[in-house]
Structure formats: structure tokens, C-alpha cells
PDB file of C-alpha atoms in Angstrom:
ATOM      1  CA  MET A 857      11.231 -41.250 -26.270  1.00 88.00           C
ATOM      2  CA  GLU A 858       7.624 -39.988 -26.142  1.00 88.00           C
ATOM      3  CA  ARG A 859       6.772 -42.439 -23.124  1.00 90.00           C
ATOM      4  CA  LEU A 860      10.029 -41.250 -21.380  1.00 91.00           C
ATOM      5  CA  ALA A 861       9.235 -37.595 -21.953  1.00 91.00           C
ATOM      6  CA  ALA A 862       5.832 -38.171 -20.332  1.00 91.00           C
ATOM      7  CA  ALA A 863       7.489 -39.634 -17.179  1.00 89.00           C
ATOM      8  CA  THR A 864       8.629 -37.528 -14.023  1.00 86.00           C
ATOM      9  CA  ALA A 865      11.827 -39.412 -13.146  1.00 86.00           C
ATOM     10  CA  PRO A 866      15.157 -38.030 -13.695  1.00 84.00           C
ATOM     11  CA  VAL A 867      17.141 -39.084 -16.814  1.00 86.00           C
ATOM     12  CA  LEU A 868      20.760 -39.296 -17.265  1.00 86.00           C
ATOM     13  CA  LEU A 869      22.184 -39.040 -20.886  1.00 89.00           C
ATOM     14  CA  GLU A 870      25.408 -40.554 -21.618  1.00 90.00           C
ATOM     15  CA  GLY A 871      27.374 -40.975 -24.728  1.00 91.00           C
ATOM     16  CA  GLU A 872      30.254 -39.854 -27.019  1.00 93.00           C
ATOM     17  CA  SER A 873      30.574 -36.260 -28.147  1.00 90.00           C
ATOM     18  CA  GLY A 874      28.315 -35.901 -31.369  1.00 94.00           C
ATOM     19  CA  THR A 875      25.843 -38.630 -30.664  1.00 95.00           C
ATOM     20  CA  GLY A 876      22.824 -36.212 -30.091  1.00 95.00           C
ATOM     21  CA  LYS A 877      22.576 -36.035 -26.374  1.00 93.00           C
ATOM     22  CA  ASP A 878      21.604 -32.525 -26.536  1.00 93.00           C
ATOM     23  CA  LEU A 879      18.975 -33.033 -28.881  1.00 95.00           C
ATOM     24  CA  VAL A 880      17.418 -35.917 -26.931  1.00 95.00           C
ATOM     25  CA  ALA A 881      17.583 -33.565 -23.799  1.00 94.00           C
ATOM     26  CA  HIS A 882      15.666 -30.742 -25.432  1.00 95.00           C
ATOM     27  CA  LEU A 883      13.125 -33.271 -26.749  1.00 95.00           C
ATOM     28  CA  LEU A 884      12.325 -34.859 -23.430  1.00 94.00           C
ATOM     29  CA  HIS A 885      12.205 -31.408 -21.821  1.00 94.00           C
ATOM     30  CA  TYR A 886       9.933 -29.779 -24.165  1.00 94.00           C
ATOM     31  CA  ARG A 887       7.628 -32.745 -24.694  1.00 94.00           C
ATOM     32  CA  GLY A 888       7.460 -33.556 -20.899  1.00 93.00           C
ATOM     33  CA  PRO A 889       5.696 -32.144 -18.009  1.00 92.00           C
ATOM     34  CA  ARG A 890       8.462 -29.509 -16.985  1.00 90.00           C
ATOM     35  CA  ARG A 891       8.004 -27.755 -20.477  1.00 93.00           C
ATOM     36  CA  ASP A 892       6.836 -24.821 -19.153  1.00 96.00           C
ATOM     37  CA  ALA A 893       9.850 -24.521 -16.752  1.00 94.00           C
ATOM     38  CA  PRO A 894      13.293 -23.292 -17.842  1.00 94.00           C
ATOM     39  CA  PHE A 895      15.493 -25.804 -19.581  1.00 91.00           C
ATOM     40  CA  ILE A 896      18.957 -25.675 -17.718  1.00 87.00           C
ATOM     41  CA  LYS A 897      21.999 -27.153 -19.436  1.00 86.00           C
ATOM     42  CA  VAL A 898      24.964 -28.252 -17.368  1.00 84.00           C
ATOM     43  CA  HIS A 899      28.264 -28.911 -18.667  1.00 84.00           C
ATOM     44  CA  CYS A 900      29.546 -31.418 -15.760  1.00 83.00           C
ATOM     45  CA  PRO A 901      33.035 -31.849 -16.826  1.00 87.00           C
ATOM     46  CA  SER A 902      33.692 -28.247 -16.228  1.00 92.00           C
ATOM     47  CA  ILE A 903      32.863 -28.493 -12.750  1.00 91.00           C
ATOM     48  CA  PRO A 904      35.712 -29.726 -10.231  1.00 90.00           C
ATOM     49  CA  GLU A 905      34.769 -33.125  -8.783  1.00 90.00           C
ATOM     50  CA  GLU A 906      34.748 -31.867  -5.059  1.00 84.00           C
ATOM     51  CA  LEU A 907      32.240 -29.118  -6.074  1.00 85.00           C
ATOM     52  CA  VAL A 908      29.568 -31.117  -8.361  1.00 88.00           C
ATOM     53  CA  GLU A 909      27.228 -31.748  -5.339  1.00 87.00           C
ATOM     54  CA  SER A 910      27.333 -28.283  -4.312  1.00 86.00           C
ATOM     55  CA  GLU A 911      26.766 -26.681  -7.686  1.00 84.00           C
ATOM     56  CA  LEU A 912      23.935 -29.210  -8.556  1.00 86.00           C
ATOM     57  CA  PHE A 913      22.033 -29.379  -5.274  1.00 87.00           C
ATOM     58  CA  GLY A 914      22.960 -26.407  -3.463  1.00 86.00           C
ATOM     59  CA  HIS A 915      24.593 -25.780   0.026  1.00 85.00           C
ATOM     60  CA  GLU A 916      23.812 -23.842   3.217  1.00 89.00           C
ATOM     61  CA  LYS A 917      26.090 -21.275   4.832  1.00 89.00           C
ATOM     62  CA  GLY A 918      28.952 -23.026   6.801  1.00 85.00           C
ATOM     63  CA  ALA A 919      28.644 -26.300   4.905  1.00 83.00           C
ATOM     64  CA  PHE A 920      32.234 -26.079   3.960  1.00 79.00           C
ATOM     65  CA  THR A 921      35.151 -23.752   4.528  1.00 80.00           C
ATOM     66  CA  ASP A 922      34.319 -21.239   1.655  1.00 79.00           C
ATOM     67  CA  ALA A 923      30.258 -21.421   2.196  1.00 83.00           C
ATOM     68  CA  ARG A 924      29.807 -17.998   3.259  1.00 86.00           C
ATOM     69  CA  GLN A 925      26.068 -17.775   2.098  1.00 88.00           C
ATOM     70  CA  PRO A 926      23.375 -20.228   1.163  1.00 87.00           C
ATOM     71  CA  LYS A 927      23.022 -21.375  -2.435  1.00 84.00           C
ATOM     72  CA  ALA A 928      20.079 -22.714  -3.778  1.00 84.00           C
TER      73      ALA A 928
END
């Protein structure tokens, strides 16, 4: 975990509910190079499949029908 926390690569945590993914995510963030940046928690199952890319990476105005303004 300490070696992984020091890395700058993205990490995807998967597992059943109650296995400690949240705890591991906090450890990786607060012991890693991004410790001074905000920790942003995303509950992916609550995002509709067709909006995941836009919600996680943003979009430009006009990218799709309801994209009326850019989103970072």
C-alpha cells in the first residue's frame, strides 16, 4: 500500500460492499503525492451509464443535446 500510495498512476478499487475500499482510498490519497488536493468520492452506480464519461471528465457546450454550457 505504501508503494502504491507513492505512485502517480490512477487506481481502480473494486470489491464487495463492506470490504474496506473507502478506507484504502483514503490511505492512498492522504499518503500519496496528492495529499494536499481535495479527496473527491464518487459513487459510480448512482451515475446513469450514458452520463459517466461527462460526469467524470467534463464536456464542452454542444457536445450533446443538453450540453448548454461547458462542465469541467
